[in-house]
Coordinates of C-alpha atoms and ligand atoms in Angstrom, one line a residue:
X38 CA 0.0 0.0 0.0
X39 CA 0.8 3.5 -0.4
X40 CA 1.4 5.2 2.7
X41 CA 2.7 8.9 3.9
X42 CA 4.1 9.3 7.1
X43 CA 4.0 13.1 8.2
X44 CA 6.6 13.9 11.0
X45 CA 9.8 12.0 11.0
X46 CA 10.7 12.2 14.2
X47 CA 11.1 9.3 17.2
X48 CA 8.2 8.3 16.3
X49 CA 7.4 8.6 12.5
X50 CA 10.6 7.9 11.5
X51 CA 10.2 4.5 13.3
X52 CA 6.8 3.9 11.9
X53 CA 8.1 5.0 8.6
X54 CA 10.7 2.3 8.3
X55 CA 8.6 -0.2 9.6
X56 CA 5.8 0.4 7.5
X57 CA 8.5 0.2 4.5
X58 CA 10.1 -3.0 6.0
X59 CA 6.3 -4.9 6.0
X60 CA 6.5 -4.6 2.2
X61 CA 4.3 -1.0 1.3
X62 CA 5.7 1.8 -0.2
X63 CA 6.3 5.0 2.3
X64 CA 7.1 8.2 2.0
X65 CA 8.3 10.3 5.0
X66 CA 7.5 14.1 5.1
X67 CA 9.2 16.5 7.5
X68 CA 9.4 20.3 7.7
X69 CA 12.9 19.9 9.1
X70 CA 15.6 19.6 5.9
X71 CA 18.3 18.4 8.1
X72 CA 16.2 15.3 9.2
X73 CA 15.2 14.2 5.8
X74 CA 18.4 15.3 4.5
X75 CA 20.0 12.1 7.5
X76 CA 17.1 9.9 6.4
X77 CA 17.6 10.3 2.9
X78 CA 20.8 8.9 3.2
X79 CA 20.0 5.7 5.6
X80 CA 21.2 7.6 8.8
X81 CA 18.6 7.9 11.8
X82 CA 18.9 11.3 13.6
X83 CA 18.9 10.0 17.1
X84 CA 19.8 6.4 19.0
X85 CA 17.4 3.5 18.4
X86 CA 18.2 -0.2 17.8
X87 CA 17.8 -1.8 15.1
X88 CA 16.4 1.4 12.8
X89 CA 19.6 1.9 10.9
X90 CA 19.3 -1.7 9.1
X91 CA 15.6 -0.9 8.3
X92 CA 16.2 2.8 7.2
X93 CA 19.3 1.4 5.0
X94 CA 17.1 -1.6 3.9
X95 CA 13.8 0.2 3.3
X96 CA 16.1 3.0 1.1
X97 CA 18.1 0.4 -1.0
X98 CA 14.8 -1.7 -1.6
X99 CA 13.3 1.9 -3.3
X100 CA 9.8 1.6 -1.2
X101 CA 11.5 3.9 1.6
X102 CA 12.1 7.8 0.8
X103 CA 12.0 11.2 2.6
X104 CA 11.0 14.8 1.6
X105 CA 10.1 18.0 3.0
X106 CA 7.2 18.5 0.6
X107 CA 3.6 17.5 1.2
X108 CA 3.0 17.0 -2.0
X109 CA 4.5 14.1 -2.0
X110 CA 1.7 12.9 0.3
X111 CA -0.8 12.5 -2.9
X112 CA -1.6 9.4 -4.2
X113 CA -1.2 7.6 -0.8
X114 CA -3.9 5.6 0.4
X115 CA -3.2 6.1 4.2
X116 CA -1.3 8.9 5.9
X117 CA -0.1 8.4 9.2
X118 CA 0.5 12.0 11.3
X119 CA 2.9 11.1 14.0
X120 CA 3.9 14.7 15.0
X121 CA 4.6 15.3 18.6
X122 CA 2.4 17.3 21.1
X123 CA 4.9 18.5 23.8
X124 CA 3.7 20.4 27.0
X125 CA 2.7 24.1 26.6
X126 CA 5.4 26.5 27.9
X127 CA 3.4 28.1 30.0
X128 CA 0.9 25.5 31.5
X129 CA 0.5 21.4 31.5
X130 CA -1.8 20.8 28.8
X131 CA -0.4 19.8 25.2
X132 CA 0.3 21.9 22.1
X133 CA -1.2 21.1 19.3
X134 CA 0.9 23.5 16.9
X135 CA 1.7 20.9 15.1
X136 CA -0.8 18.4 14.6
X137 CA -3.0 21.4 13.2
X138 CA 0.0 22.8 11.1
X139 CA 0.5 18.9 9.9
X140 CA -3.6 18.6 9.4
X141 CA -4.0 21.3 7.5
X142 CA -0.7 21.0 4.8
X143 CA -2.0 17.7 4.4
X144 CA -5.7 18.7 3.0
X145 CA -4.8 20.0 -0.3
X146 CA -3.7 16.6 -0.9
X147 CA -6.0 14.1 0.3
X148 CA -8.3 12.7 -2.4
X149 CA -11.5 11.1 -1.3
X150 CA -11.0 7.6 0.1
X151 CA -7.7 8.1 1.9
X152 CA -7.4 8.1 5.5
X153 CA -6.1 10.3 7.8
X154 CA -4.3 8.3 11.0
X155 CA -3.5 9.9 13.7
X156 CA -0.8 8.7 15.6
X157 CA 0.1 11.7 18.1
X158 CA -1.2 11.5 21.7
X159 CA -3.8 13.9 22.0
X160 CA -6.4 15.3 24.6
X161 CA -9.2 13.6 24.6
X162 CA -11.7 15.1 21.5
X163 CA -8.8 16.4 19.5
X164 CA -9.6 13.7 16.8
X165 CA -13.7 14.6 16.7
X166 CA -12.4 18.6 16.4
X167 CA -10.3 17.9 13.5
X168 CA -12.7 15.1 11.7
X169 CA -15.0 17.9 9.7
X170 CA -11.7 19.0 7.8
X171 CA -10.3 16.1 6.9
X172 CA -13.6 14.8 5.9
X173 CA -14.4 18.0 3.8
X174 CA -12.0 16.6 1.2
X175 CA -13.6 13.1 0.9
X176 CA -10.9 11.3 3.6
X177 CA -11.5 9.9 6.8
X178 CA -9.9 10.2 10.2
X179 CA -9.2 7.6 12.3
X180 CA -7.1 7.8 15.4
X181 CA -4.6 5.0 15.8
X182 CA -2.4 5.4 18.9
X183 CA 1.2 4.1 19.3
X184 CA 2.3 2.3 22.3
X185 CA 6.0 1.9 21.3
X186 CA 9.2 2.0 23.9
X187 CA 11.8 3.7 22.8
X188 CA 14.8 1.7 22.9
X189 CA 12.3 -1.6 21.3
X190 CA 10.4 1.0 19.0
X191 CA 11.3 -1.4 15.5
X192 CA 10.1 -4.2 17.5
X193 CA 7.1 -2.5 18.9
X194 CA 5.9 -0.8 15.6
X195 CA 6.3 -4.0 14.0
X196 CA 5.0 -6.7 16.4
X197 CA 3.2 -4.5 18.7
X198 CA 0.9 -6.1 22.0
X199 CA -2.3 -4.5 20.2
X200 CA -3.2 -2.4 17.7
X201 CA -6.5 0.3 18.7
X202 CA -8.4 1.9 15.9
X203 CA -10.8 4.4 16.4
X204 CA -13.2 5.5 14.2
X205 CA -16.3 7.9 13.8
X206 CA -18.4 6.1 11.3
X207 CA -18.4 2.3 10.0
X208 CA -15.6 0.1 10.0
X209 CA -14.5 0.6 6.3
X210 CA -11.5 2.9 7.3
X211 CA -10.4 0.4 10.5
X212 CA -10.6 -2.5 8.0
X213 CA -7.8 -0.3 5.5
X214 CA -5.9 -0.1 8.6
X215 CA -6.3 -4.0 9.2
X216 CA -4.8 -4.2 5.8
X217 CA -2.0 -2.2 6.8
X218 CA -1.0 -4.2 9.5
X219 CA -1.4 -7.5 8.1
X220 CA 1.4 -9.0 9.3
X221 CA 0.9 -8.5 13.1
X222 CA -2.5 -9.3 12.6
X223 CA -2.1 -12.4 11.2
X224 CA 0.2 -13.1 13.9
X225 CA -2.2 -12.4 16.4
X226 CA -1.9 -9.5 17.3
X227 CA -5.7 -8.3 18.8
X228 CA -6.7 -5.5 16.8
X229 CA -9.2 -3.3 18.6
X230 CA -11.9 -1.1 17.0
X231 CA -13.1 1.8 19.2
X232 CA -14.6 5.1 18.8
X233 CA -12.3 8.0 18.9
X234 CA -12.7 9.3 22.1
X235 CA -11.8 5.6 23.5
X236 CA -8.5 5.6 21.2
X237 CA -7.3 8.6 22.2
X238 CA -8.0 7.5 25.6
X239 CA -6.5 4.6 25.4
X240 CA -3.1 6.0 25.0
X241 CA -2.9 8.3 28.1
X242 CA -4.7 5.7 30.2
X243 CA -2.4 3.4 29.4
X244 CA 0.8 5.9 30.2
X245 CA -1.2 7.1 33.1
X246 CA -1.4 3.4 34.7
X247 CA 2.2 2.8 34.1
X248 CA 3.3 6.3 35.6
X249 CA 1.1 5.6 38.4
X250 CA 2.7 1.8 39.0
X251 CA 6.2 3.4 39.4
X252 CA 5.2 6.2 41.5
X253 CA 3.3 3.4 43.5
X254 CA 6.5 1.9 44.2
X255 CA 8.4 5.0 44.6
X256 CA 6.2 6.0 47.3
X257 CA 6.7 2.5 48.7
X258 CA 10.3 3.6 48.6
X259 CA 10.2 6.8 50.5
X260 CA 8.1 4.5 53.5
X261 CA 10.7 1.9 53.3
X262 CA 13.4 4.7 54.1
X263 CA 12.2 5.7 57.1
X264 CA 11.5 2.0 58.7
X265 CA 14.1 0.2 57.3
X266 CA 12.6 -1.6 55.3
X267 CA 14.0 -2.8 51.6
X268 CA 11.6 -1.7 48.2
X269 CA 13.3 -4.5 46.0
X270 CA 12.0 -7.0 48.0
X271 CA 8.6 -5.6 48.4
X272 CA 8.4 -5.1 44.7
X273 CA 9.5 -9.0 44.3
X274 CA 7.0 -10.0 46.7
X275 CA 3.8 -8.4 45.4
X276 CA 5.2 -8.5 41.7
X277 CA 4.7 -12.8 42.5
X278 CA 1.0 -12.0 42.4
X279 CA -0.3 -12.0 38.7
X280 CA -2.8 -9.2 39.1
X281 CA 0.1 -6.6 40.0
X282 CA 2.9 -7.8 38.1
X283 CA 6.8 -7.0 38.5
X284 CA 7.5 -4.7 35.7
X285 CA 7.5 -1.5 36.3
X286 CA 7.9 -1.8 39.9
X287 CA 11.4 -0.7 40.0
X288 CA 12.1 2.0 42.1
X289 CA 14.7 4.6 41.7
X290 CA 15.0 8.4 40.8
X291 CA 11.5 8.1 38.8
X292 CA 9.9 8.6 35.4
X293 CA 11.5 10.7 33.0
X294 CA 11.3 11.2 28.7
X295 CA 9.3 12.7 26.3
X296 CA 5.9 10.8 27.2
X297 CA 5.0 9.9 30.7
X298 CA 5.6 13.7 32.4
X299 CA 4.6 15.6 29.7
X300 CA 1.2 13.3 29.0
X301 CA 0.0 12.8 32.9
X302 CA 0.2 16.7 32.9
X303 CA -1.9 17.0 29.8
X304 CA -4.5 14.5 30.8
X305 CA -4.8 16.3 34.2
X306 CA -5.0 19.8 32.2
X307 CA -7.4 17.8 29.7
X308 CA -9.5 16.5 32.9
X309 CA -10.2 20.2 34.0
X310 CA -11.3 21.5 31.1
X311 CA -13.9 18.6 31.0
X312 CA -15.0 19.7 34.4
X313 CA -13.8 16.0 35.8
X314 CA -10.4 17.4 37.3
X315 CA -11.0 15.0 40.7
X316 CA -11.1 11.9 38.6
X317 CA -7.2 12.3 37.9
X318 CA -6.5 14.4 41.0
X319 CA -4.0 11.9 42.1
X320 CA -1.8 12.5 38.9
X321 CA -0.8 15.9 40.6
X322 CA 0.3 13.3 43.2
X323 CA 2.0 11.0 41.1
X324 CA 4.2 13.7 39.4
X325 CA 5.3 15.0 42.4
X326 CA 6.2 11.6 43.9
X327 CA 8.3 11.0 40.4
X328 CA 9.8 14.1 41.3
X329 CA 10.8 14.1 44.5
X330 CA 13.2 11.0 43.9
X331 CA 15.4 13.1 42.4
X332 CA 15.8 15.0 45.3
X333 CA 15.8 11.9 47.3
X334 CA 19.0 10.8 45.2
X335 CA 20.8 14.1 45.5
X336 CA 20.5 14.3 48.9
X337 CA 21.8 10.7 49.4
X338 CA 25.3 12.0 47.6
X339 CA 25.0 15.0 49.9
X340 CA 25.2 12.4 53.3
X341 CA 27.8 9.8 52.0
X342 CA 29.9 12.8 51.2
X343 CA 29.8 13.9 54.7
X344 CA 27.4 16.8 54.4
X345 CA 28.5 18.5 51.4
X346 CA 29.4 18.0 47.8
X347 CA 30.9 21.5 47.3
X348 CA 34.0 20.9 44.9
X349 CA 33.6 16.9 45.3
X350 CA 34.5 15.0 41.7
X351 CA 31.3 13.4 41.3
X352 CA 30.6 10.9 38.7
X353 CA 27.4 10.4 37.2
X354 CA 26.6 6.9 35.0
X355 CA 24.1 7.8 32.7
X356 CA 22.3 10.8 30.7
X357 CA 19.9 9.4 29.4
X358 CA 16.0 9.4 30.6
X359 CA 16.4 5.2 30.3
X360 CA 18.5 2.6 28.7
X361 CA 19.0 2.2 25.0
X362 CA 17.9 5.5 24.0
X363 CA 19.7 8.8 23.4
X364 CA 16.8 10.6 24.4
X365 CA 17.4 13.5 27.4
X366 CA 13.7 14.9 27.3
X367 CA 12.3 15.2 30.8
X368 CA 15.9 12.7 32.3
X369 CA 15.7 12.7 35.6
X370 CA 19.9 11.1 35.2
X371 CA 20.5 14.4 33.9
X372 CA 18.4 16.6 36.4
X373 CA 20.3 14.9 39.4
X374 CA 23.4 15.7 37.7
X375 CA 22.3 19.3 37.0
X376 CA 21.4 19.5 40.4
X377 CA 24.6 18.1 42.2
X378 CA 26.3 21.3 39.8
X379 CA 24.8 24.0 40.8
X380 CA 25.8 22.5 44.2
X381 CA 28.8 23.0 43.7
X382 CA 30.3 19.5 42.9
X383 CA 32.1 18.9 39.6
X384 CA 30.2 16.8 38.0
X385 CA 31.6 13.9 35.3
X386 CA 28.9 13.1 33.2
X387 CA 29.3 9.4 31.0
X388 CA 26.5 7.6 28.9
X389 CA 27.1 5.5 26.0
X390 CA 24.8 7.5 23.5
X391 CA 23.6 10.4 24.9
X392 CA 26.6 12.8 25.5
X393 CA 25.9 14.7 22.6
X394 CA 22.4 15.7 23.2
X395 CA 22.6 16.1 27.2
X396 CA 26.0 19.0 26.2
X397 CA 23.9 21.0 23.8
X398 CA 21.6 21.6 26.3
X399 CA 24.0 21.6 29.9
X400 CA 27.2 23.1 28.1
X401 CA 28.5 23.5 32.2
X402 CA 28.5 19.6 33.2
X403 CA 31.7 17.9 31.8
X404 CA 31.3 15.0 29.5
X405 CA 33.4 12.3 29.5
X406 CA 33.1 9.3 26.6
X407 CA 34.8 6.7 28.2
X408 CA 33.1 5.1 31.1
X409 CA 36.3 4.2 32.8
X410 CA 38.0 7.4 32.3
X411 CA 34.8 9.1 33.8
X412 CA 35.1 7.2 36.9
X413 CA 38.8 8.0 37.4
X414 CA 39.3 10.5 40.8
X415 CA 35.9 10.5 41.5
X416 CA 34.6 11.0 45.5
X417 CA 31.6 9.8 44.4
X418 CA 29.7 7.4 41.9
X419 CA 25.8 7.8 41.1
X420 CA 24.2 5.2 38.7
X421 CA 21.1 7.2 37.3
X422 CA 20.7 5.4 34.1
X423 CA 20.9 1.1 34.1
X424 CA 23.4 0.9 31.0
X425 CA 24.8 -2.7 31.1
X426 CA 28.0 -1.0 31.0
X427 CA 27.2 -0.5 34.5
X428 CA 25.2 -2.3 36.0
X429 CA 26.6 -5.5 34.3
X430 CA 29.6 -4.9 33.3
X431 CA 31.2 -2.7 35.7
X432 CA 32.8 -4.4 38.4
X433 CA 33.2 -3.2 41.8
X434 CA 36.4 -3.9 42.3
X435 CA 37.5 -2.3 39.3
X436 CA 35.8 0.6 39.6
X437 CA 37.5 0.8 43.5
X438 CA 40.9 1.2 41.3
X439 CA 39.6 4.0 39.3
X440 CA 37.4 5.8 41.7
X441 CA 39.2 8.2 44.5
X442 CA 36.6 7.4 47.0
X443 CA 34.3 4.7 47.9
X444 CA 30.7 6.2 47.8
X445 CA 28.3 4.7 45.3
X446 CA 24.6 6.3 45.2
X447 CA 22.6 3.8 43.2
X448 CA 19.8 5.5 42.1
X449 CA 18.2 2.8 39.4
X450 CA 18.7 -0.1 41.9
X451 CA 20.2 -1.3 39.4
X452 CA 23.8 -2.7 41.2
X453 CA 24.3 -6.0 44.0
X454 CA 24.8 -4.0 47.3
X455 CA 26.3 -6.9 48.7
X456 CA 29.3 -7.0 45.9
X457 CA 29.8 -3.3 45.9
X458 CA 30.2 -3.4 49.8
X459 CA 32.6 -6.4 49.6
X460 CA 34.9 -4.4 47.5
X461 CA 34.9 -1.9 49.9
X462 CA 32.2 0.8 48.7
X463 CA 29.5 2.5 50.8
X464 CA 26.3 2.0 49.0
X465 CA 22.7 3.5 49.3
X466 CA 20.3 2.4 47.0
X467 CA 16.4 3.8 46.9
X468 CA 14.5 2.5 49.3
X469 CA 16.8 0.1 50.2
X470 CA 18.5 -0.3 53.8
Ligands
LIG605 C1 6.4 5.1 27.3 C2 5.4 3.9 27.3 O1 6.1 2.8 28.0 C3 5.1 3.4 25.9 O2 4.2 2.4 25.9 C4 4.5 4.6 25.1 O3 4.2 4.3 23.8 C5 5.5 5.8 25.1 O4 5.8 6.1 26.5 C6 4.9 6.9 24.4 O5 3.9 7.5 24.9 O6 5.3 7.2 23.3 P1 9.0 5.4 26.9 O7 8.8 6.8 27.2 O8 9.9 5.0 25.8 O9 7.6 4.7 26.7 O10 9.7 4.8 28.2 P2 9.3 3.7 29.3 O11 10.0 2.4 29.0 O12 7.9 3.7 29.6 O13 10.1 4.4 30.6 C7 9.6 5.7 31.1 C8 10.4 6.1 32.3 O14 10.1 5.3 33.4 C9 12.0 5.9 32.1 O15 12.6 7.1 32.6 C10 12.3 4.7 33.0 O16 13.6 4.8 33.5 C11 11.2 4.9 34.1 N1 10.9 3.6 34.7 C12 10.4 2.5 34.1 C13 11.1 3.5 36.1 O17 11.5 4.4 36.8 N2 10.8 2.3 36.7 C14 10.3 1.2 36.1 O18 10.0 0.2 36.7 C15 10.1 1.4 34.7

């Protein structure tokens, strides 16, 4: 099928090459000439696994290309708008600059029978408001949320857990969108038709739970701290039973990236405006449980440096808001680090991939590539992003040669407090004893 994907960036570029990979024919449109310009030639503007090889393959197989003009969207039977609503500057809920901006360049070149996917997370009703203009050229709007982890967004976009469609009318434009995704569906994957309120819904309910499960256990945390009591355990024990489930149950210095904050925010905002601002009142809660971890985790380098981190050489492992990604949106690894700065300490900041991103925007931490390197002098050590360069593959012992004290701050949980103490290191996890 002919598809166009309009915004290139975590995730239409993604969806782009996916959609190329599963055999249709895809053209990506971006406003930003330096994007397509890195597409264009097989290169993926920021850190995800396993895009290169589909970007390279979907290129060299000619059903993959990238442009800045919308024209190029005619004569595709589905276009997919996967442009990114990021929190208002000055307030929680989401602007939707460019979703309209992408909506209406895409008009003049729908022809009647295409259909118009949204992909964005939106407020609740965005989809209904935007339906009468898309429709007035013959086209259809369906909203068709994404669920995809960046870090497994290849895998997700092409295997995903479930696929929701919402529609306003029949079922004809869901059933294109069956035909889209052929291959997961034949695979199994349950393929949900809804209305669009319920698929926009969908998506921040679903972000929503999972924020709330970790601030659940973060706030387990911050009890365990004051009775001694150990948060890993806990999160083992109830994570047995079925109906609550271990994953994301791990406690540590909280949420961060370019969905969870920024979408529990706009759903609360979204809630207001509906007059039903008490029915997510305990987002407010949430957020600022995610938030104060960080604090938590400064203050915990603060004590096992004696009181003060004033000139200290403090090493921070991790950038990054979470493994495998480049992605410094929202990072709470890079607000702790920010934080133990203007502190005073001098702060060493390592990550595999996401130097370059976390120095455009703090020039004054210092940035060290090598992990090793980065560790060497330092008073202090503070895991803030679970690399397996260091929670696997960094030993203790080593790290004792490199390291010019013996405080570790392990603020993922993400290290064996029994090895690190054998080699000789104070440790304080989050949550933990
Ligand atoms: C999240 C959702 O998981 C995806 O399903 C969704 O599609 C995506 O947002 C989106 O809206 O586009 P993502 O932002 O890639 O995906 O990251 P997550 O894997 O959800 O992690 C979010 C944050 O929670 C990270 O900072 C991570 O370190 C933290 N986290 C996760 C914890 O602190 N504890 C956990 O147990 C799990």
């Amino acid at each position: 099928m002919r598809i166009s994907v309009i915004g290139c960036g975590y995730l239409g570029a993604v969806h782009a090459a996916a959609m190329a990979s599963i055999g249709h024919e895809v053209v990506g449109i971006d406003v930003d000439e330096r994007k397509v310009a890195a597409l264009s030639a097989g290169r993926a503007p920021f850190f995800e696994p396993g895009l290169p090889e589909i970007l390279a393959e979907g290129i060299a197989s000619g059903r993959l290309t990238f442009t800045t003009d919308m024209a190029a969207a005619s004569g595709a039977r589905v276009h997919f708008v996967g442009v990114g609503t990021p929190q208002q500057k000055d307030g929680y809920a989401a602007d939707l600059t460019y979703v309209n901006a992408a909506i209406d360049a895409l008009l003049p070149h729908l022809s009647p029978g295409d259909v118009v996917a949204g992909k964005s997370t939106v407020p609740v009703g965005t989809a209904a408001s935007l339906a009468p203009r898309v429709e007035a050229t013959g086209a259809t709007l369906v909203w068709n949320p994404e669920f995809l982890r960046e870090g497994f967004a290849v895998q997700d976009t092409i295997d995903p857990d479930r696929l929701v469609v919402g529609v306003a009318g029949g079922e004809d434009a869901a059933g294109v969108l069956r035909e889209v995704y052929a291959p997961a569906v034949a695979g199994g994957t349950p393929f949900i038709v809804t209305d669009l309120a319920t698929a926009e819904l969908v998506k921040v309910a679903a972000n929503a739970f999972l924020a709330t499960k970790i601030s659940f256990i973060n706030a387990m945390a911050e009890i365990a701290e004051v009775t001694g009591a150990d948060v890993t355990q806990l999160a083992d024990a109830i994570g047995h039973d079925v109906r609550i489930g271990r994953r994301f149950l791990g406690a540590g210095i909280g949420f961060g990236g370019g969905c969870l904050p920024k979408d529990i925010r706009a759903f609360s905002a979204r809630a207001e405006e509906l007059g039903r601002g008490e029915s997510v009142a305990f987002l407010r809660e949430v957020d600022e449980i995610n938030l104060r971890r960080r604090d938590r985790a400064v203050q915990l380098v603060v004590d096992g440096l004696g009181g003060q981190v004033y000139e200290k050489r403090i090493t921070v492992l991790g950038a990054a808001f979470k493994p495998h990604s480049d992605d410094i949106r929202d990072s709470p690894a890079l607000d702790v680090a920010v934080r133990l700065h203007g502190l005073g300490a001098r702060v060493t900041v390592t990550d595999p991939e996401a130097l370059a991103n976390a120095a455009r925007v703090h020039p004054q931490l210092t940035y060290v590539h090598d992990r090793d390197e980065a560790l060497t002098g330092a008073d202090a050590v503070v895991l803030v992003t679970e690399w397996d360069e260091y929670r696997r593959q960094l030993s203790p012992s080593h790290a004792a040669t490199l390291a010019a004290g013996r405080v570790v701050v392990d603020g993922r949980n993400a290290l064996d407090p029994a090895a690190w103490r054998a080699a000789g290191w104070t440790y304080f996890g989050m949550g933990r004893p």
